[in-house]
Tab-separated table of C-alpha atoms in Angstrom:
chain	number	residue	atom	x	y	z
A	1	UNK	CA	-17.316	49.611	39.367
A	2	UNK	CA	-13.803	47.308	41.844
A	3	UNK	CA	-15.923	45.713	44.731
A	4	UNK	CA	-14.862	45.380	47.895
A	5	UNK	CA	-14.680	41.538	49.562
A	6	UNK	CA	-16.107	41.867	53.697
A	7	UNK	CA	-14.865	37.981	54.355
A	8	UNK	CA	-16.926	36.036	57.234
A	9	UNK	CA	-14.478	33.867	58.790
A	10	UNK	CA	-17.777	31.976	61.014
A	11	UNK	CA	-17.984	28.864	58.638
A	12	UNK	CA	-14.955	28.190	57.517
A	13	UNK	CA	-14.182	27.905	61.911
A	14	UNK	CA	-16.743	26.365	62.199
A	15	UNK	CA	-16.327	23.192	59.319
A	16	UNK	CA	-12.897	22.846	59.920
A	17	UNK	CA	-13.762	23.038	63.924
A	18	UNK	CA	-15.723	20.020	63.377
A	19	UNK	CA	-13.620	18.589	60.512
A	20	UNK	CA	-11.227	18.579	63.528
A	21	UNK	CA	-13.309	16.561	65.776
A	22	UNK	CA	-14.972	14.194	63.628
A	23	UNK	CA	-10.547	13.628	63.215
A	24	UNK	CA	-8.819	13.667	66.967
A	25	UNK	CA	-12.925	11.262	67.421
A	26	UNK	CA	-11.167	8.361	64.611
A	27	UNK	CA	-7.987	9.495	66.335
A	28	UNK	CA	-8.514	8.153	69.085
A	29	UNK	CA	-10.986	5.274	68.339
A	30	UNK	CA	-7.747	3.787	66.295
A	31	UNK	CA	-5.738	4.183	69.921
A	32	UNK	CA	-8.359	2.114	71.645
A	33	UNK	CA	-9.051	-0.712	69.226
A	34	UNK	CA	-5.681	-0.374	67.396
A	35	UNK	CA	-3.099	0.153	68.695
A	36	UNK	CA	-1.592	3.327	70.778
A	37	UNK	CA	-0.422	6.595	69.534
A	38	UNK	CA	1.849	8.945	71.119
A	39	UNK	CA	-0.964	11.707	72.026
A	40	UNK	CA	1.430	15.117	71.789
A	41	UNK	CA	1.917	14.204	68.289
A	42	UNK	CA	-1.362	13.640	67.646
A	43	UNK	CA	-2.583	16.984	69.515
A	44	UNK	CA	0.084	19.201	66.519
A	45	UNK	CA	-0.235	17.711	63.912
A	46	UNK	CA	-4.126	18.099	64.701
A	47	UNK	CA	-3.080	21.755	65.133
A	48	UNK	CA	-1.958	21.769	61.932
A	49	UNK	CA	-5.038	19.478	60.479
A	50	UNK	CA	-7.521	22.112	61.515
A	51	UNK	CA	-5.514	24.846	60.300
A	52	UNK	CA	-4.467	23.288	56.956
A	53	UNK	CA	-9.032	22.895	56.760
A	54	UNK	CA	-9.016	25.960	57.833
A	55	UNK	CA	-7.569	28.205	54.969
A	56	UNK	CA	-8.816	25.998	52.235
A	57	UNK	CA	-11.702	25.877	52.896
A	58	UNK	CA	-11.636	30.070	53.456
A	59	UNK	CA	-10.281	29.233	50.427
A	60	UNK	CA	-13.341	28.015	48.455
A	61	UNK	CA	-15.621	30.644	49.707
A	62	UNK	CA	-13.876	33.207	48.895
A	63	UNK	CA	-13.788	31.830	45.003
A	64	UNK	CA	-16.912	29.847	44.801
A	65	UNK	CA	-18.895	30.645	47.209
A	66	UNK	CA	-18.233	35.001	46.710
A	67	UNK	CA	-19.225	34.248	42.968
A	68	UNK	CA	-23.017	33.200	43.297
A	69	UNK	CA	-23.275	35.441	46.201
A	70	UNK	CA	-21.450	38.638	43.617
A	71	UNK	CA	-24.840	37.722	41.418
A	72	UNK	CA	-27.010	37.345	43.920
A	73	UNK	CA	-26.339	41.087	44.987
A	74	UNK	CA	-26.373	41.693	40.672
A	75	UNK	CA	-29.397	40.382	40.286
A	76	UNK	CA	-31.369	42.466	43.323
A	77	UNK	CA	-29.476	45.382	41.673
A	78	UNK	CA	-28.012	46.081	45.534
A	79	UNK	CA	-25.327	48.279	43.920
A	80	UNK	CA	-27.624	50.764	42.008
A	81	UNK	CA	-28.421	52.375	45.140
A	82	UNK	CA	-26.528	54.090	46.907
A	83	UNK	CA	-26.687	53.045	49.895
A	84	UNK	CA	-24.835	50.131	48.985
A	85	UNK	CA	-22.471	51.778	46.406
A	86	UNK	CA	-19.231	51.122	49.515
A	87	UNK	CA	-20.072	48.407	51.231
A	88	UNK	CA	-18.547	45.198	50.557
A	89	UNK	CA	-19.860	41.885	49.125
A	90	UNK	CA	-20.141	39.231	51.673
A	91	UNK	CA	-20.435	36.016	52.058
A	92	UNK	CA	-21.765	36.045	55.445
A	93	UNK	CA	-25.187	34.594	54.835
A	94	UNK	CA	-27.568	36.572	58.054
A	95	UNK	CA	-26.200	39.479	56.710
A	96	UNK	CA	-27.103	39.098	53.003
A	97	UNK	CA	-30.687	37.978	53.760
A	98	UNK	CA	-30.281	40.757	56.119
A	99	UNK	CA	-29.369	43.699	53.567
A	100	UNK	CA	-32.226	41.372	50.439
A	101	UNK	CA	-34.502	41.296	52.977
A	102	UNK	CA	-34.224	45.549	53.671
A	103	UNK	CA	-33.318	46.154	49.575
A	104	UNK	CA	-36.891	44.425	49.273
A	105	UNK	CA	-39.138	46.152	51.573
A	106	UNK	CA	-37.606	49.381	50.560
A	107	UNK	CA	-38.815	48.301	46.770
A	108	UNK	CA	-42.177	47.901	47.741
A	109	UNK	CA	-42.316	50.954	49.591
A	110	UNK	CA	-41.289	52.747	46.026
A	111	UNK	CA	-43.565	50.917	44.278
A	112	UNK	CA	-46.469	51.909	46.431
A	113	UNK	CA	-45.234	55.494	46.929
A	114	UNK	CA	-45.587	56.131	43.186
A	115	UNK	CA	-48.856	54.174	43.433
A	116	UNK	CA	-49.797	56.656	46.183
A	117	UNK	CA	-48.272	59.368	43.569
A	118	UNK	CA	-49.738	58.107	40.311
A	119	UNK	CA	-53.535	58.118	41.855
A	120	UNK	CA	-52.887	61.957	43.578
A	121	UNK	CA	-52.033	62.753	39.476
A	122	UNK	CA	-54.828	61.388	38.002
A	123	UNK	CA	-57.442	62.814	41.083
A	124	UNK	CA	-55.180	66.215	40.124
A	125	UNK	CA	-55.160	66.437	36.293
A	126	UNK	CA	-59.581	66.105	36.738
A	127	UNK	CA	-59.759	68.692	39.953
A	128	UNK	CA	-58.331	71.067	37.477
A	129	UNK	CA	-59.617	70.133	33.580
A	130	UNK	CA	-63.215	70.043	35.808
A	131	UNK	CA	-61.852	72.995	37.595
A	132	UNK	CA	-60.932	75.105	34.486
A	133	UNK	CA	-63.881	73.668	32.920
A	134	UNK	CA	-66.667	75.076	34.209
A	135	UNK	CA	-65.508	79.134	33.277
A	136	UNK	CA	-64.153	77.490	30.515
A	137	UNK	CA	-67.550	76.682	29.204
A	138	UNK	CA	-69.867	79.421	30.665
A	139	UNK	CA	-66.999	82.097	28.402
A	140	UNK	CA	-68.191	79.506	25.590
A	141	UNK	CA	-71.947	79.782	26.576
A	142	UNK	CA	-72.147	83.811	26.317
A	143	UNK	CA	-69.425	84.718	23.462
A	144	UNK	CA	-71.496	82.322	21.201
A	145	UNK	CA	-75.348	83.314	22.425
A	146	UNK	CA	-73.549	87.341	21.394
A	147	UNK	CA	-72.231	85.760	18.160
A	148	UNK	CA	-75.105	83.633	17.320
A	149	UNK	CA	-77.665	87.590	17.439
A	150	UNK	CA	-77.420	88.385	20.540
A	151	UNK	CA	-75.584	90.714	20.459
A	152	UNK	CA	-77.651	93.767	18.423
A	153	UNK	CA	-79.313	93.607	21.833
A	154	UNK	CA	-77.835	96.426	23.449
A	155	UNK	CA	-79.171	95.297	27.874
A	156	UNK	CA	-78.308	91.574	26.758
A	157	UNK	CA	-74.885	91.547	25.123
A	158	UNK	CA	-74.438	94.222	28.280
A	159	UNK	CA	-75.069	91.196	30.609
A	160	UNK	CA	-73.068	88.715	29.059
A	161	UNK	CA	-70.572	90.257	28.622
A	162	UNK	CA	-70.432	91.183	32.315
A	163	UNK	CA	-71.974	87.619	33.310
A	164	UNK	CA	-68.145	86.455	31.036
A	165	UNK	CA	-66.318	88.481	32.911
A	166	UNK	CA	-67.505	86.939	35.800
A	167	UNK	CA	-65.976	83.453	33.513
A	168	UNK	CA	-62.984	85.344	34.008
A	169	UNK	CA	-62.591	85.984	37.059
A	170	UNK	CA	-63.296	83.242	38.050
A	171	UNK	CA	-60.692	81.488	35.693
A	172	UNK	CA	-57.994	84.084	36.741
A	173	UNK	CA	-58.798	83.794	40.375
A	174	UNK	CA	-57.730	79.041	39.815
A	175	UNK	CA	-54.516	80.359	37.953
A	176	UNK	CA	-53.032	82.537	40.957
A	177	UNK	CA	-53.457	80.181	43.301
A	178	UNK	CA	-52.656	77.476	41.150
A	179	UNK	CA	-49.404	79.257	40.763
A	180	UNK	CA	-48.847	79.945	44.515
A	181	UNK	CA	-49.820	76.637	45.560
A	182	UNK	CA	-46.891	75.044	43.276
A	183	UNK	CA	-44.684	77.680	44.376
A	184	UNK	CA	-45.650	76.854	48.000
A	185	UNK	CA	-44.916	73.340	47.815
A	186	UNK	CA	-41.528	74.432	46.013
A	187	UNK	CA	-40.638	76.406	48.158
A	188	UNK	CA	-40.221	79.246	46.083
A	189	UNK	CA	-41.709	82.048	48.212
A	190	UNK	CA	-39.596	83.553	50.437
A	191	UNK	CA	-41.410	84.679	53.515
A	192	UNK	CA	-41.032	88.781	54.708
A	193	UNK	CA	-40.847	87.865	57.991
A	194	UNK	CA	-42.087	91.670	60.690
A	195	UNK	CA	-43.340	92.359	63.623
A	196	UNK	CA	-46.805	93.296	62.735
A	197	UNK	CA	-50.632	93.304	65.153
A	198	UNK	CA	-52.734	90.406	64.271
A	199	UNK	CA	-55.932	92.045	65.957
A	200	UNK	CA	-55.246	94.432	62.811
A	201	UNK	CA	-54.381	92.120	60.685
A	202	UNK	CA	-58.155	90.368	61.818
A	203	UNK	CA	-60.114	92.921	61.575
A	204	UNK	CA	-58.940	93.555	58.163
A	205	UNK	CA	-60.363	90.779	56.606
A	206	UNK	CA	-63.720	90.958	58.397
A	207	UNK	CA	-64.422	95.212	56.731
A	208	UNK	CA	-62.861	93.170	53.321
A	209	UNK	CA	-65.920	90.613	53.310
A	210	UNK	CA	-68.522	91.879	55.835
A	211	UNK	CA	-71.421	92.089	52.089
A	212	UNK	CA	-70.084	88.497	51.616
A	213	UNK	CA	-70.867	87.841	55.014
A	214	UNK	CA	-74.124	90.508	55.257
A	215	UNK	CA	-75.745	88.145	52.161
A	216	UNK	CA	-75.926	85.552	54.087
A	217	UNK	CA	-76.556	86.886	57.666
A	218	UNK	CA	-73.842	86.001	58.388
A	219	UNK	CA	-71.785	88.021	62.179
A	220	UNK	CA	-68.020	88.035	62.067
A	221	UNK	CA	-66.877	88.763	65.582
A	222	UNK	CA	-64.197	88.817	67.444
A	223	UNK	CA	-65.002	86.301	70.438
A	224	UNK	CA	-64.057	89.923	73.346
A	225	UNK	CA	-62.968	93.553	73.167
A	226	UNK	CA	-59.201	92.919	71.857
A	227	UNK	CA	-58.515	97.124	73.372
A	228	UNK	CA	-53.655	96.362	73.004
A	229	UNK	CA	-52.181	95.691	70.000
A	230	UNK	CA	-51.160	91.671	69.954
A	231	UNK	CA	-48.035	91.468	68.502
A	232	UNK	CA	-46.526	88.120	66.882
A	233	UNK	CA	-44.066	87.439	63.909
A	234	UNK	CA	-44.914	86.317	60.063
A	235	UNK	CA	-45.653	87.090	56.947
A	236	UNK	CA	-47.906	89.637	57.384
A	237	UNK	CA	-49.366	89.250	53.813
A	238	UNK	CA	-49.863	85.980	53.796
A	239	UNK	CA	-51.084	85.506	57.931
A	240	UNK	CA	-53.843	88.163	55.785
A	241	UNK	CA	-54.483	85.557	53.431
A	242	UNK	CA	-55.023	83.050	55.920
A	243	UNK	CA	-57.259	84.284	57.802
A	244	UNK	CA	-58.606	85.239	55.307
A	245	UNK	CA	-58.825	82.086	53.394
A	246	UNK	CA	-60.465	80.404	56.306
A	247	UNK	CA	-63.049	83.158	57.285
A	248	UNK	CA	-63.800	83.289	54.096
A	249	UNK	CA	-65.167	79.432	54.266
A	250	UNK	CA	-66.766	80.178	57.065
A	251	UNK	CA	-69.065	82.223	55.093
A	252	UNK	CA	-69.221	79.906	52.453
A	253	UNK	CA	-70.411	76.079	54.451
A	254	UNK	CA	-72.054	78.289	57.243
A	255	UNK	CA	-75.910	78.622	57.781
A	256	UNK	CA	-77.721	81.787	57.182
A	257	UNK	CA	-78.041	84.503	60.083
A	258	UNK	CA	-75.042	82.461	61.883
A	259	UNK	CA	-71.926	83.889	63.191
A	260	UNK	CA	-68.370	83.962	61.808
A	261	UNK	CA	-65.453	85.213	64.874
A	262	UNK	CA	-62.606	84.585	65.104
A	263	UNK	CA	-61.055	84.486	69.258
A	264	UNK	CA	-56.843	84.841	70.350
A	265	UNK	CA	-55.398	83.621	72.548
A	266	UNK	CA	-51.882	82.589	74.559
A	267	UNK	CA	-50.916	79.166	74.530
A	268	UNK	CA	-48.094	79.471	75.548
A	269	UNK	CA	-44.686	81.859	76.646
A	270	UNK	CA	-44.147	82.712	73.224
A	271	UNK	CA	-46.742	81.190	71.245
A	272	UNK	CA	-51.053	82.686	69.958
A	273	UNK	CA	-53.696	80.478	68.568
A	274	UNK	CA	-55.547	82.424	66.600
A	275	UNK	CA	-59.133	80.726	66.246
A	276	UNK	CA	-61.739	80.852	63.059
A	277	UNK	CA	-65.200	79.131	64.531
A	278	UNK	CA	-68.512	79.094	63.359
A	279	UNK	CA	-71.783	77.496	64.261
A	280	UNK	CA	-72.125	76.644	59.959
A	281	UNK	CA	-73.300	73.065	58.837
A	282	UNK	CA	-70.164	70.656	60.221
A	283	UNK	CA	-67.641	68.504	58.724
A	284	UNK	CA	-68.051	64.478	59.294
A	285	UNK	CA	-64.844	62.863	61.012
A	286	UNK	CA	-64.214	61.113	57.772
A	287	UNK	CA	-64.062	64.135	55.818
A	288	UNK	CA	-61.347	65.441	57.768
A	289	UNK	CA	-57.235	64.335	57.439
A	290	UNK	CA	-58.438	65.285	53.628
A	291	UNK	CA	-59.256	68.697	54.367
A	292	UNK	CA	-56.885	70.503	52.881
A	293	UNK	CA	-56.003	68.487	49.925
A	294	UNK	CA	-55.827	70.302	47.218
A	295	UNK	CA	-58.692	70.512	45.276
A	296	UNK	CA	-60.478	68.670	48.373
A	297	UNK	CA	-64.504	69.251	48.810
A	298	UNK	CA	-66.648	68.476	51.501
A	299	UNK	CA	-70.017	69.048	49.343
A	300	UNK	CA	-68.352	69.529	46.026
A	301	UNK	CA	-72.284	70.644	44.410
A	302	UNK	CA	-72.767	72.494	46.653
A	303	UNK	CA	-68.918	74.257	46.914
A	304	UNK	CA	-69.426	74.891	43.130
A	305	UNK	CA	-72.396	76.619	43.531
A	306	UNK	CA	-70.265	79.042	46.079
A	307	UNK	CA	-67.210	79.503	43.609
A	308	UNK	CA	-63.346	79.293	44.785
A	309	UNK	CA	-60.771	78.107	43.537
A	310	UNK	CA	-61.051	74.353	45.893
A	311	UNK	CA	-57.206	75.526	46.566
A	312	UNK	CA	-57.733	78.107	49.947
A	313	UNK	CA	-57.590	75.528	52.374
A	314	UNK	CA	-54.349	73.416	50.964
A	315	UNK	CA	-52.295	77.058	50.856
A	316	UNK	CA	-53.535	77.595	54.213
A	317	UNK	CA	-51.778	74.596	55.869
A	318	UNK	CA	-48.664	75.194	53.300
A	319	UNK	CA	-48.499	78.945	55.121
A	320	UNK	CA	-48.755	77.664	58.501
A	321	UNK	CA	-46.303	75.297	57.645
A	322	UNK	CA	-43.315	77.703	55.906
A	323	UNK	CA	-44.231	79.162	59.297
A	324	UNK	CA	-42.624	76.470	60.801
A	325	UNK	CA	-46.813	76.189	62.931
A	326	UNK	CA	-49.120	74.165	63.276
A	327	UNK	CA	-53.275	74.941	61.306
A	328	UNK	CA	-55.773	71.934	63.708
A	329	UNK	CA	-59.724	71.492	62.994
A	330	UNK	CA	-61.930	70.354	65.005
A	331	UNK	CA	-65.758	70.331	63.911
A	332	UNK	CA	-69.324	68.655	64.886
A	333	UNK	CA	-72.433	68.152	62.480
A	334	UNK	CA	-74.686	70.218	62.719
A	335	UNK	CA	-73.168	72.592	65.727
A	336	UNK	CA	-69.895	74.411	63.018
A	337	UNK	CA	-66.499	74.199	62.971
A	338	UNK	CA	-63.369	75.365	64.202
A	339	UNK	CA	-59.789	76.050	62.531
A	340	UNK	CA	-57.316	77.733	65.323
A	341	UNK	CA	-53.556	78.043	63.858
A	342	UNK	CA	-50.507	78.752	65.730
A	343	UNK	CA	-48.211	81.557	66.123
A	344	UNK	CA	-45.019	83.397	67.127
A	345	UNK	CA	-45.418	86.577	69.845
A	346	UNK	CA	-42.936	89.409	69.081
A	347	UNK	CA	-40.598	90.228	72.104
């Protein structure tokens, strides 16, 4: 690659001036101590001397220092970075130092990012293997029991096959969620933005999970009556999944005899905020920043006993951010949690 060279005259100018001043001081000393000189000739000669020293010093900078500076550029691989490809090599030490420090900071940040990603990758693979291992071992256990002779017992055979089927359903659920969040993160799922009534969507979710809530004696309710539709813009199917995941979570972590309440309020002139509130066990403050990570569970043992893929809140976050909206969490231990997200109103 042909390199451009940025000339820095500052060093040569300063050096020639210092040398010229020293030369002028010497001439004046000779003028007063030895014999008088023609000052006009001295000044003309001084100007010539200053110009000559400037060009000589600049020549040495370009052909001597430049080689060493270029080696510094090559050694730190500055030219491999696309942001440096079209920049000239400079002999200005201040500029060079600034560029090298910037390069070092960028590389340090890059290394730290790679370390974080590596830790995330290890944690993710560990979580995936754990989530898949549980239903797989369950299915294997039931099938092996059947093969060892339980198949001859009609009642036992049906019971074990039904349990194995639940394990397969759990695997399918996890794989589907993994596929969805992978596509969401890669931006491969296009949103079908339409106008719909958010009240109807919430009511649909309530009807789907009223039996699940009834098993824990949890009441699914609105915070007030909504006699009129509230029209919003978004992907209706994805927003229903968001509300589904939030309601299911509130049931999963809610206390027996508790409530899950959904409220829809005007936030701004063109925004509404949907709140899903429960009076369950709540979330500790240190866990809140990690709630939307894949497979992150506040209560690992309790959450796994309730089932689920561990991807629900991560999917919620990606869907809401895909709509260019915000999601919020507020929680207090022993008092419950509130998840809320914004949506654009339909004009």
